[in-house]
mmCIF file of C-alpha atoms and ligand atoms in Angstrom:
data_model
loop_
_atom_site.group_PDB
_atom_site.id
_atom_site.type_symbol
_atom_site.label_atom_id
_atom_site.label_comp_id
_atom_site.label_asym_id
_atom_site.label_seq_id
_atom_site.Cartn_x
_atom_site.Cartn_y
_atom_site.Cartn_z
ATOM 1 C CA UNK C 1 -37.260 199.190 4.596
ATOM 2 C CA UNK C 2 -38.102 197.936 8.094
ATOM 3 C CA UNK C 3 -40.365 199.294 10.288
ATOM 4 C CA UNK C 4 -37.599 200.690 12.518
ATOM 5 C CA UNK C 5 -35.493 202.481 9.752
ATOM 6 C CA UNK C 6 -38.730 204.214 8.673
ATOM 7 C CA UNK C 7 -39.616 205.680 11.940
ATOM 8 C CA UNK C 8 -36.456 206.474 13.443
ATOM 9 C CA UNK C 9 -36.072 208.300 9.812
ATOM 10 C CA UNK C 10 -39.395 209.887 10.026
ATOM 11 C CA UNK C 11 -39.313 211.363 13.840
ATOM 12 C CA UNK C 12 -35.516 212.483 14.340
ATOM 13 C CA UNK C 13 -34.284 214.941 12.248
ATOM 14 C CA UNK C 14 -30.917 214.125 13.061
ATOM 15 C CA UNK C 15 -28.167 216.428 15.357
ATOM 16 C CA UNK C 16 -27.212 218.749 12.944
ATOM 17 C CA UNK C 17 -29.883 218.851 10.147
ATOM 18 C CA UNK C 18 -32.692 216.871 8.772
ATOM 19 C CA UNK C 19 -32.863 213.182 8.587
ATOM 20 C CA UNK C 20 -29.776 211.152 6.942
ATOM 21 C CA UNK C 21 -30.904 207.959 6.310
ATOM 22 C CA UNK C 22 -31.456 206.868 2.388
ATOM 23 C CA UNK C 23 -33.932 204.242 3.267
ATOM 24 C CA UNK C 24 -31.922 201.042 1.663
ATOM 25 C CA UNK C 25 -33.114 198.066 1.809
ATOM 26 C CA UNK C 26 -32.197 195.908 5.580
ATOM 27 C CA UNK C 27 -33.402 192.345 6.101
ATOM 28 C CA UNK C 28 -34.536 191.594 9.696
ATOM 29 C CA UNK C 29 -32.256 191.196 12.215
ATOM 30 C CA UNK C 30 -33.252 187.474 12.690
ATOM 31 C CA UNK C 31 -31.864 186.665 8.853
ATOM 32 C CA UNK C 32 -28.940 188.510 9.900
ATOM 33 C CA UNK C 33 -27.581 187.044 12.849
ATOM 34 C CA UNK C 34 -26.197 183.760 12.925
ATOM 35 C CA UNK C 35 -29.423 181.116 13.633
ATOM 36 C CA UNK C 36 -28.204 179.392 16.220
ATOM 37 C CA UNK C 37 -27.065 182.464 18.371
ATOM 38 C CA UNK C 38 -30.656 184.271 17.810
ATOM 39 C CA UNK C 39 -32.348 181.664 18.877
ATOM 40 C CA UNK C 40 -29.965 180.744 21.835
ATOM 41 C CA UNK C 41 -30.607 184.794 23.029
ATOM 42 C CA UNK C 42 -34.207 184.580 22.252
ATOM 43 C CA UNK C 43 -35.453 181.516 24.302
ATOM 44 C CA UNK C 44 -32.675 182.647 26.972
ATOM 45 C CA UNK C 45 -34.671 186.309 26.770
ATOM 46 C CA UNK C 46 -37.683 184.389 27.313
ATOM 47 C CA UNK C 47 -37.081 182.747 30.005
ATOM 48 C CA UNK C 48 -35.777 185.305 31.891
ATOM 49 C CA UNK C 49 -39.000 187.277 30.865
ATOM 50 C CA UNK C 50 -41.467 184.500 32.135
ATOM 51 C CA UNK C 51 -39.690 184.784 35.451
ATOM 52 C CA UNK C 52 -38.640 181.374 35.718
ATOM 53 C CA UNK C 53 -34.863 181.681 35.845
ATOM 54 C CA UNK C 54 -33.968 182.088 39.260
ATOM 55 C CA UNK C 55 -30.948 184.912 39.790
ATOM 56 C CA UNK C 56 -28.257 182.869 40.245
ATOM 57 C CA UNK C 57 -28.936 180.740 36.782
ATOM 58 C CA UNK C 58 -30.103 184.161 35.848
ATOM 59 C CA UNK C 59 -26.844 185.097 36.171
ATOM 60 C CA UNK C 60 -24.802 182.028 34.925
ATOM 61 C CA UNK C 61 -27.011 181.699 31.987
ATOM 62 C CA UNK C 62 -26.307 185.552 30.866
ATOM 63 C CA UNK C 63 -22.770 184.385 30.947
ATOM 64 C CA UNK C 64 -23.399 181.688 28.448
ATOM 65 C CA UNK C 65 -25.403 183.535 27.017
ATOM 66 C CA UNK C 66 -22.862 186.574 26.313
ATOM 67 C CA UNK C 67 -19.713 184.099 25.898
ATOM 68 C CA UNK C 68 -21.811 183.095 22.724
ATOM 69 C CA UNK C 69 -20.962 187.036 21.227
ATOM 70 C CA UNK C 70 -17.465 186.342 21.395
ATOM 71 C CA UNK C 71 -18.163 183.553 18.418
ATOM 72 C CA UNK C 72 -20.956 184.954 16.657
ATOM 73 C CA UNK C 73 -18.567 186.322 14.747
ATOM 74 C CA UNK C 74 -20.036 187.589 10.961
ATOM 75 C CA UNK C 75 -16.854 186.100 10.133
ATOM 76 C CA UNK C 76 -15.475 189.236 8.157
ATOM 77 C CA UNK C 77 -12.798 190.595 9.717
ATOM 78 C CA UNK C 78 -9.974 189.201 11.601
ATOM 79 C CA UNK C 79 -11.258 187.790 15.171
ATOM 80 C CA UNK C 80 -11.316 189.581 18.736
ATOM 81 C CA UNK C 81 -12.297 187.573 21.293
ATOM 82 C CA UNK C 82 -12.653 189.066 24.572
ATOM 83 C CA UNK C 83 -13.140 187.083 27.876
ATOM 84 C CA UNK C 84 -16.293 187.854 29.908
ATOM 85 C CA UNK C 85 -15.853 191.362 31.625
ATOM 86 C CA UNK C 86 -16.458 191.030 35.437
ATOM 87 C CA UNK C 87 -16.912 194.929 35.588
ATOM 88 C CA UNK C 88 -20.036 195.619 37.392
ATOM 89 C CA UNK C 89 -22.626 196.806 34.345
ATOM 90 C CA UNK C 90 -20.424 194.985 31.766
ATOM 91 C CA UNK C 91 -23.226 192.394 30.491
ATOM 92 C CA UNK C 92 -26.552 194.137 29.589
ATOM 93 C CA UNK C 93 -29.101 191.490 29.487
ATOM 94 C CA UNK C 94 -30.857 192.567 26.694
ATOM 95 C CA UNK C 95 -31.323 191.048 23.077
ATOM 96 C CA UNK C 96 -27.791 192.602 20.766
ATOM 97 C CA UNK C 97 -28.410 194.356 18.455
ATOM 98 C CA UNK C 98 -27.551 192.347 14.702
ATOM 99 C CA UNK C 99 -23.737 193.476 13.542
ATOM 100 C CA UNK C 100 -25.563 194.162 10.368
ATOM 101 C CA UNK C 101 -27.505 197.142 11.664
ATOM 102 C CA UNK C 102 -24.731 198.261 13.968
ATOM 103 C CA UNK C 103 -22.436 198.360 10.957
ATOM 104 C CA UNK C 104 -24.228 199.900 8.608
ATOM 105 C CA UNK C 105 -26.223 202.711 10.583
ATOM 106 C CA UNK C 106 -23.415 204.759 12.018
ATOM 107 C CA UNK C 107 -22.439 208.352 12.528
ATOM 108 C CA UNK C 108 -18.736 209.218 11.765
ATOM 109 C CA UNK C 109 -19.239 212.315 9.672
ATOM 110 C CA UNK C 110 -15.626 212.430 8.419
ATOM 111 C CA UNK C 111 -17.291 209.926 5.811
ATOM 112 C CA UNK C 112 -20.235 211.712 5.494
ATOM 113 C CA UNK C 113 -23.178 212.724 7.263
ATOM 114 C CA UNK C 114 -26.235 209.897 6.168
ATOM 115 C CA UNK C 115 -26.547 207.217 8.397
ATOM 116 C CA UNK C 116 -25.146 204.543 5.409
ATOM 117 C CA UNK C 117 -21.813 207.358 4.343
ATOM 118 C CA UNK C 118 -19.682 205.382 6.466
ATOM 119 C CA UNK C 119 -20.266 201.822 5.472
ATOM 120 C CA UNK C 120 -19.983 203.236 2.150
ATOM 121 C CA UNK C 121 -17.206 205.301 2.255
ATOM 122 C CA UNK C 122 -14.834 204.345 5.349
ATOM 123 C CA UNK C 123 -12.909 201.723 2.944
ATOM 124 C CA UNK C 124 -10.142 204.465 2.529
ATOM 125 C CA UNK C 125 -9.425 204.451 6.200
ATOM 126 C CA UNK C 126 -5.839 203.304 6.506
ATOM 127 C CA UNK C 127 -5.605 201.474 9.918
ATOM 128 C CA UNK C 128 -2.116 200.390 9.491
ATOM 129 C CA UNK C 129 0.686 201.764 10.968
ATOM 130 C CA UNK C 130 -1.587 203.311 13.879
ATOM 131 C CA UNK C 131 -0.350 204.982 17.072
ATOM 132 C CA UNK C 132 -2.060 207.273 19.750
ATOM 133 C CA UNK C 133 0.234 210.190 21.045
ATOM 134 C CA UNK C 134 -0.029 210.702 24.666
ATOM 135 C CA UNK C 135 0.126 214.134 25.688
ATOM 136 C CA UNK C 136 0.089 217.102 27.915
ATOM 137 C CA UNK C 137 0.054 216.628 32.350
ATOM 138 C CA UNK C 138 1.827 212.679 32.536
ATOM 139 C CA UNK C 139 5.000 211.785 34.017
ATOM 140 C CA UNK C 140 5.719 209.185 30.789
ATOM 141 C CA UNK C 141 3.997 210.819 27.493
ATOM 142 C CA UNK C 142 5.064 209.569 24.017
ATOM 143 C CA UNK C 143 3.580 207.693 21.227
ATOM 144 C CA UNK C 144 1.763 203.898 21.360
ATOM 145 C CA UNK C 145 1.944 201.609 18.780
ATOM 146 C CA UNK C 146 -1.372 199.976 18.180
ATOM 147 C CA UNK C 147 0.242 196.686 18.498
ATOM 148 C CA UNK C 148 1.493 197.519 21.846
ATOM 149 C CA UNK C 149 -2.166 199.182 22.460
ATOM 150 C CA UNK C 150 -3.378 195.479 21.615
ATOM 151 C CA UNK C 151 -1.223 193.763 24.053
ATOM 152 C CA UNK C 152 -1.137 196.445 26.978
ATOM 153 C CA UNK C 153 -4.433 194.420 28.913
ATOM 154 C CA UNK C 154 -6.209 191.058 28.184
ATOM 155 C CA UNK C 155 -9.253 191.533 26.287
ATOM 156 C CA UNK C 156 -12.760 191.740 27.710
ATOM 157 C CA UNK C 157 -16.396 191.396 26.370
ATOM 158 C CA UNK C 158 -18.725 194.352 27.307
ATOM 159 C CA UNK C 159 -22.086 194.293 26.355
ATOM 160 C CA UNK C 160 -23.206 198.010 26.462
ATOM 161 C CA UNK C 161 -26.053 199.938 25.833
ATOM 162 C CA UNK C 162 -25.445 202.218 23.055
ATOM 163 C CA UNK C 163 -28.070 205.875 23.218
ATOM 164 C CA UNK C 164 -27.438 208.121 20.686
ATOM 165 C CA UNK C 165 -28.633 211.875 21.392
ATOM 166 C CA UNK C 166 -30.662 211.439 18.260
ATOM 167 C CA UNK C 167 -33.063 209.475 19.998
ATOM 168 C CA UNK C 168 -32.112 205.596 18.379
ATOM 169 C CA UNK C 169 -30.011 202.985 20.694
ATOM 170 C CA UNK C 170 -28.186 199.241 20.539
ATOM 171 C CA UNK C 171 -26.784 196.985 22.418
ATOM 172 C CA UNK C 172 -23.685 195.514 20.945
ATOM 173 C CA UNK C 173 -21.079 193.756 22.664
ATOM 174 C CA UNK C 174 -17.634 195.277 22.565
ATOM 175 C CA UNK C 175 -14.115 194.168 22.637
ATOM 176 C CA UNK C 176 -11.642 195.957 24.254
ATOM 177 C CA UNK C 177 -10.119 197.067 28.139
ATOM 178 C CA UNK C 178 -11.279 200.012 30.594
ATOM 179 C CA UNK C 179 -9.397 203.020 29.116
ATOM 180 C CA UNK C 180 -7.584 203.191 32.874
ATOM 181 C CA UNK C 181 -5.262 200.252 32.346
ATOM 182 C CA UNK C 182 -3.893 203.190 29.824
ATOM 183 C CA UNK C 183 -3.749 206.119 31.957
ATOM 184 C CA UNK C 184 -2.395 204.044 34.684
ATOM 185 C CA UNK C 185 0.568 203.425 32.577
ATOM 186 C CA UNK C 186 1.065 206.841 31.854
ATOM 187 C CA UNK C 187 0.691 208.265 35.196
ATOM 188 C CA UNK C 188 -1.271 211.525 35.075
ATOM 189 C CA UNK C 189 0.385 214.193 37.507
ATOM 190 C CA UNK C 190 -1.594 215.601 40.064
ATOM 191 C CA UNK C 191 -2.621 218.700 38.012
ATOM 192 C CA UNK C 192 -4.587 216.623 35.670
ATOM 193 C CA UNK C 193 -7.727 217.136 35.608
ATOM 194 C CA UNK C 194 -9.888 216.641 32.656
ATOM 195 C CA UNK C 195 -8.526 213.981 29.277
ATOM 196 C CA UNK C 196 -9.363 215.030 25.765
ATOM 197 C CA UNK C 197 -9.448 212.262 22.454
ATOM 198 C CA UNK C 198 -8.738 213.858 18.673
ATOM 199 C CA UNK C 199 -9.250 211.822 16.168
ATOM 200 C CA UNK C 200 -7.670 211.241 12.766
ATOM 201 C CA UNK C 201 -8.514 213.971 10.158
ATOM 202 C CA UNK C 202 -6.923 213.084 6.674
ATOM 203 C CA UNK C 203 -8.229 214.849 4.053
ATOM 204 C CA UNK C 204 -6.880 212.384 1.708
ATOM 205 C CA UNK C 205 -8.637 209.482 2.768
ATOM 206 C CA UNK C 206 -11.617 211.216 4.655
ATOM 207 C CA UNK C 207 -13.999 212.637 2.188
ATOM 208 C CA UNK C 208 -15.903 214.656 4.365
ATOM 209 C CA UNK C 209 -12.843 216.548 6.142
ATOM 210 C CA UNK C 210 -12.963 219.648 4.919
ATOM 211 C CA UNK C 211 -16.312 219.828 4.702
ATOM 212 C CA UNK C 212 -18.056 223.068 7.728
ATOM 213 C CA UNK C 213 -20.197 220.435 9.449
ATOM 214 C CA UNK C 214 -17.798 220.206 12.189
ATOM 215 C CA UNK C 215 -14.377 221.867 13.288
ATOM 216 C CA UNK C 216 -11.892 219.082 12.456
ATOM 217 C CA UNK C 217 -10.585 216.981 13.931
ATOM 218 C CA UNK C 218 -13.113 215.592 15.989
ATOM 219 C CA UNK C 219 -12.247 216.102 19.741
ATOM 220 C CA UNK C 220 -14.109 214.914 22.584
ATOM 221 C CA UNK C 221 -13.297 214.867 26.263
ATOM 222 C CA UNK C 222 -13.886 213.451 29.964
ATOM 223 C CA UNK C 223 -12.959 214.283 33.325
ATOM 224 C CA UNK C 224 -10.248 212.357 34.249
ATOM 225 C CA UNK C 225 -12.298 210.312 36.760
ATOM 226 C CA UNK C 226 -14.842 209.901 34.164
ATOM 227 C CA UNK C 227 -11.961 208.508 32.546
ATOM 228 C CA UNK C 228 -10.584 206.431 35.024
ATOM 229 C CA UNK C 229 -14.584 204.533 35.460
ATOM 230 C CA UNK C 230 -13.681 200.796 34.965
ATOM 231 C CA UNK C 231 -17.000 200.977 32.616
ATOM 232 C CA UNK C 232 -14.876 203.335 29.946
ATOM 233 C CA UNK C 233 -13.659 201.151 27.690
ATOM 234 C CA UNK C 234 -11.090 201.502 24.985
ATOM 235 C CA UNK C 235 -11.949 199.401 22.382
ATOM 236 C CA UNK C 236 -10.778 197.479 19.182
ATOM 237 C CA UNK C 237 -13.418 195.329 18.749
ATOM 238 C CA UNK C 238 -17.112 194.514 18.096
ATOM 239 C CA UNK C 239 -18.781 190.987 17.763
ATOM 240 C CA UNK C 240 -15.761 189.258 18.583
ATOM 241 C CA UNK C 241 -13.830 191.050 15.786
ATOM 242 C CA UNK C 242 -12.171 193.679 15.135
ATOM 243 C CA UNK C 243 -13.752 196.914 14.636
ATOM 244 C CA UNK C 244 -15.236 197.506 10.910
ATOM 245 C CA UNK C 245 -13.542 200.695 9.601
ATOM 246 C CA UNK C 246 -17.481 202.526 10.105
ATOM 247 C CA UNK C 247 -17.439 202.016 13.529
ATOM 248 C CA UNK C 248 -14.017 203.380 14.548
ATOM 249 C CA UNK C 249 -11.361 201.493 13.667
ATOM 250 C CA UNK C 250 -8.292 200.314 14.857
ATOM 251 C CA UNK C 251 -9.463 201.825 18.172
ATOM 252 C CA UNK C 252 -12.107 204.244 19.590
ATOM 253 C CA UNK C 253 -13.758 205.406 22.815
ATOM 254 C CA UNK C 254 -16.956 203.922 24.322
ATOM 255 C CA UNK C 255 -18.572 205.686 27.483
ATOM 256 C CA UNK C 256 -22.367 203.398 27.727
ATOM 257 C CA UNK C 257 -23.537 205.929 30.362
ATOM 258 C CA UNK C 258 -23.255 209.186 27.773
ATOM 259 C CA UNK C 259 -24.649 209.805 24.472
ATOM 260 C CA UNK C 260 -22.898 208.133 21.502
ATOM 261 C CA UNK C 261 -21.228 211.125 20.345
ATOM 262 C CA UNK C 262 -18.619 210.891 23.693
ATOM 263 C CA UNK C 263 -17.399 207.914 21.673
ATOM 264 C CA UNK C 264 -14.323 209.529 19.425
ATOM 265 C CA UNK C 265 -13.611 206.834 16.709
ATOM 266 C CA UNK C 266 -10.205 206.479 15.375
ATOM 267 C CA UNK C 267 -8.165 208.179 17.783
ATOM 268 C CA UNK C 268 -4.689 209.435 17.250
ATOM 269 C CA UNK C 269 -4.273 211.220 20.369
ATOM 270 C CA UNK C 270 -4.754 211.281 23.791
ATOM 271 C CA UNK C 271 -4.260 214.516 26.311
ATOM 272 C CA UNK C 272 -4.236 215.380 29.725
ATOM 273 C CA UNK C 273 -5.267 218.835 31.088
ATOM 274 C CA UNK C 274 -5.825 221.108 33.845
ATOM 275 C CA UNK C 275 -8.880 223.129 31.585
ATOM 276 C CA UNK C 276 -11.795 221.278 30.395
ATOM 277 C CA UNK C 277 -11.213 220.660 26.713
ATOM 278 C CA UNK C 278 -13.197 221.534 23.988
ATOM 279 C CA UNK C 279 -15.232 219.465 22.516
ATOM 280 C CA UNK C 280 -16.186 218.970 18.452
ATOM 281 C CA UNK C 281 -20.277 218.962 18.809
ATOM 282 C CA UNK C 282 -20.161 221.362 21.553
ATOM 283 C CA UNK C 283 -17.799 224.187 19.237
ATOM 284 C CA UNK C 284 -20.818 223.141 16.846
ATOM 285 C CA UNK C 285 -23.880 223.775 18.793
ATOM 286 C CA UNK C 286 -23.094 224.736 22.922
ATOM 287 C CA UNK C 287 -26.686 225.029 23.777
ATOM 288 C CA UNK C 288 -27.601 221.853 22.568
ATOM 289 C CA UNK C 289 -24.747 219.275 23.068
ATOM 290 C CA UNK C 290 -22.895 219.952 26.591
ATOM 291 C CA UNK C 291 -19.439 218.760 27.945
ATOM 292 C CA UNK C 292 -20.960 216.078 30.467
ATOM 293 C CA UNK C 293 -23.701 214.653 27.735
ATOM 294 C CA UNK C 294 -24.884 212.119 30.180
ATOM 295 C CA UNK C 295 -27.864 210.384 29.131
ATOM 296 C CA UNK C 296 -30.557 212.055 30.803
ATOM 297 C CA UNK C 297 -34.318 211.462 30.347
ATOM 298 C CA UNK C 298 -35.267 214.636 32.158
ATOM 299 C CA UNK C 299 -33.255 216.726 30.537
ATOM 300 C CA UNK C 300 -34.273 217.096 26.783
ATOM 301 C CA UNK C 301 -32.897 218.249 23.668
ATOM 302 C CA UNK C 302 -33.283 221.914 22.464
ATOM 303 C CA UNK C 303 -35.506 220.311 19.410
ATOM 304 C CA UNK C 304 -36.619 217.061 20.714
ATOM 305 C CA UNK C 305 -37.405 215.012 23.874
ATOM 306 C CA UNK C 306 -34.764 212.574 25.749
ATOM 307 C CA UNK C 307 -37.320 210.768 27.108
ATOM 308 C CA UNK C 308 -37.744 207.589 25.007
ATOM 309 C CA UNK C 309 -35.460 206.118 22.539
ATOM 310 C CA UNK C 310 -35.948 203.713 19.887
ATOM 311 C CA UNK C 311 -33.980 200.269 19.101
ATOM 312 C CA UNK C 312 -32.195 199.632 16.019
ATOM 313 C CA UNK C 313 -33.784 196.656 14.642
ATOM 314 C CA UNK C 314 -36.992 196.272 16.898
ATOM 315 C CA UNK C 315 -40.194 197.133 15.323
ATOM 316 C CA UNK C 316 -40.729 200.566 14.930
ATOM 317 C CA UNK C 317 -44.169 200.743 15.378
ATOM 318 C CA UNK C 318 -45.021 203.965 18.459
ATOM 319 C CA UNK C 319 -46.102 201.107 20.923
ATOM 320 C CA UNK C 320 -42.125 200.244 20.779
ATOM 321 C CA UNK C 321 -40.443 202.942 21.642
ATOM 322 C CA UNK C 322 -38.985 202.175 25.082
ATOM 323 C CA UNK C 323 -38.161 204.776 28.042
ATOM 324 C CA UNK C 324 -34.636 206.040 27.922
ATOM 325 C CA UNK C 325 -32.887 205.110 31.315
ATOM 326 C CA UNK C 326 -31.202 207.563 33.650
ATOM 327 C CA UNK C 327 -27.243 207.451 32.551
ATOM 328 C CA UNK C 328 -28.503 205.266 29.819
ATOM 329 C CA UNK C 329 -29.195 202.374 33.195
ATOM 330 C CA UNK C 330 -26.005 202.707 34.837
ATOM 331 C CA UNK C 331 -26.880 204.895 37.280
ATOM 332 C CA UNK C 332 -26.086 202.108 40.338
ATOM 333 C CA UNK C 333 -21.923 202.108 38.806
ATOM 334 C CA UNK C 334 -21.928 206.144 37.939
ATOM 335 C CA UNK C 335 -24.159 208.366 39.914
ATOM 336 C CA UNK C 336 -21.868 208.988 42.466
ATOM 337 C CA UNK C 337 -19.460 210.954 40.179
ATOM 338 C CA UNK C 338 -22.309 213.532 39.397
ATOM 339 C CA UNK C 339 -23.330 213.615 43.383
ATOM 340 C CA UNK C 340 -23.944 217.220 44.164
ATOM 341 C CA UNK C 341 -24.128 218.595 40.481
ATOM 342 C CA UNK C 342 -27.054 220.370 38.993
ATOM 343 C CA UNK C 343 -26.800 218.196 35.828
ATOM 344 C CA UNK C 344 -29.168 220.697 33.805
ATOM 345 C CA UNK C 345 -26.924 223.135 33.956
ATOM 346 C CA UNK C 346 -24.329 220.474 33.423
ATOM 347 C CA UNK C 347 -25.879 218.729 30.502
HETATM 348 N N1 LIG Y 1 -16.159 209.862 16.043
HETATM 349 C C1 LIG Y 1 -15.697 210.541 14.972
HETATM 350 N N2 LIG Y 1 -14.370 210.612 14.766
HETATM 351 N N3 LIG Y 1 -16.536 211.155 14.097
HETATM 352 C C2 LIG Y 1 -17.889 211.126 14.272
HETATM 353 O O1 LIG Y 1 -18.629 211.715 13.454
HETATM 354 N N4 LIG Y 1 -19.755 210.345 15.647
HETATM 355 C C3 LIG Y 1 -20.167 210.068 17.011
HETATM 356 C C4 LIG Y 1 -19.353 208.920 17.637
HETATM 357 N N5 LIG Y 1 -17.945 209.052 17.324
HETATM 358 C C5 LIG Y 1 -18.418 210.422 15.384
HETATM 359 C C6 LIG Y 1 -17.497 209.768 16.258
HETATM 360 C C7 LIG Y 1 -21.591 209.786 17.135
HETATM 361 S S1 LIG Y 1 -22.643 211.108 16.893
HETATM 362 C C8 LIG Y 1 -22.076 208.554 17.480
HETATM 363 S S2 LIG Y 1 -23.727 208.310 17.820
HETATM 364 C C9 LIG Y 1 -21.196 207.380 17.537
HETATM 365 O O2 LIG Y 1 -19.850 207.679 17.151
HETATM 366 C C10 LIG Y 1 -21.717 206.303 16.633
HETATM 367 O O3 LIG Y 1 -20.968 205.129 16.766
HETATM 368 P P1 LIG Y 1 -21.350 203.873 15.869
HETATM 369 O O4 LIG Y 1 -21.443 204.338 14.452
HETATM 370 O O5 LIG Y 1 -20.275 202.879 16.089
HETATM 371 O O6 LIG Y 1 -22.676 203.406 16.366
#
């Protein structure tokens, strides 16, 4: 097992009980990921870490650099290419995180609760027919067909951080649109005020529906300008493909400035409401996973600190842990909709 595995399994006991990861066996990232793209990102990381890109080929050589994820496809699945996002805090310069690690270590409890369930299990997932229901406070609700999901924006690349409230993050670069192209289309009345997600819970091809770890289906929610951030993306893709059935596929949520759990995989249904929703890990535990779950340094857990994270697939030896950033580094695109708020008591 890599140093990584072993210490994120070691330190975090996981959010609802003790660890979940079975410790198989996980080459290095750099045997994972296509050669030629590693080594692209790693000379282009160095470069930029020696100081001797200027900003302007800073900038024009992230773009290379990040148009690259759209064909380091594993080659798996059917291809998703996105074009380069021009969404302020779209392209994290940081090294991505290998597909192999951020396919295999994922929580989606409706396929169990180790970190490896999903990968294992998720096969059953039928993705096809799909449709989200639109619901509740919009002048036009009804039902979307995933194929006119697919064709409702043009595609985009995001490279996001990913921070997990267990303390472990990635960076993976994600295909999909901001979620507001959606609600646009549906045209929230005025006495909207706060969007919830459920997502599918089929006993039959879920094994772990059913199961008391959560209250199914899995629900999460925003407020609706939370929503409405061009950085909220609704997404069918990962790696320039689309998603693997363990990560949330045909479509899921992904919020980079709030802990992982805001992003509801698989969704079936989307609805607008006056009341803030509830919300599947906060029915679970309220005093330790709140409605805002912004990723917050200062703020820690009940059982562990927020203050550092660890990277999937860097070495995992103490020296590496790295210091979480405030709204997970994109403060400068999302502070402003938290400007006045006592965020510890909205955590
Ligand atoms: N969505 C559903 N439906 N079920 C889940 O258990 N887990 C959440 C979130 N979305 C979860 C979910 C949690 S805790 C995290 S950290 C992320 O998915 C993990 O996403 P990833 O596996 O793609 O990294």
């Amino acid at each position: 097992m890599p140093d990584w595995r072993r210490s994120v399994r070691r330190e975090r006991s996981g959010m609802f009980f003790r660890s979940s990861d079975n410790g198989f066996v996980h080459p290095h990232a750099s045997e994972i990921t296509p050669q030629r793209v590693y080594q692209q990102r790693r000379a282009f990381m160095q470069h930029l870490a020696t100081g001797a890109a200027g900003a302007s080929l800073a900038a024009w050589a992230s773009r290379e650099a990040m148009a690259q994820g759209a064909t380091a496809r594993p080659g798996k699945l059917a291809p998703l290419p996105g074009k380069v996002s021009t969404v302020s805090g779209a392209a994290v310069m940081e090294k991505i995180t290998a597909y192999q690690d951020a396919s295999t270590y994922n929580n989606f409890y409706e396929f169990g609760t180790d970190k490896a369930d999903p990968a294992r299990n998720a096969h059953t997932l039928k993705t096809d027919p799909w449709a989200i229901d639109i619901e509740g406070l919009v002048k036009k609700p009804g039902r979307w067909d995933l194929a006119d999901l697919l064709k409702l924006s043009p595609m985009e690349e995001r490279i996001y951080r990913m921070r997990c409230v267990e303390g472990w993050s990635m960076v993976v670069p994600w295909v999909g649109y901001s979620l507001a192209e959606l609600i646009r289309k549906v045209e929230p009345l005025g006495s909207a005020k706060y969007v919830s997600f459920q997502t599918l819970a089929d006993p039959k091809t879920m094994p772990f529906v059913g199961s008391r770890v959560l209250d199914w289906p899995y629900e999460e929610g925003l407020r609706l300008d939370e929503a409405m951030h061009p950085l909220t993306l609704l997404c069918f893709g990962m790696y320039g493909e689309v998603l693997p059935k363990q990560n949330g596929a045909p479509v899921r949520l992904v919020v980079p400035w709030k802990y992982g759990f805001k992003n509801a995989k698989s969704l079936v249904k989307i609805r607008f409401t006056e009341q803030q929703p509830a919300t599947a890990w906060n029915k679970a535990a309220a005093n330790e996973y709140g409605f805002y779950s912004n990723v917050n340094p200062n703020v820690d857990h009940p059982r562990w600190s927020q203050a550092t994270e660890r990277r999937l697939g860097e070495d995992g030896l103490l020296s590496k842990k790295r210091k979480t950033l405030m709204f997970n580094g994109y403060e400068a695109q999302v502070a402003s909709l938290y400007a006045g708020m006592d965020l510890r008591k909205n955590f």
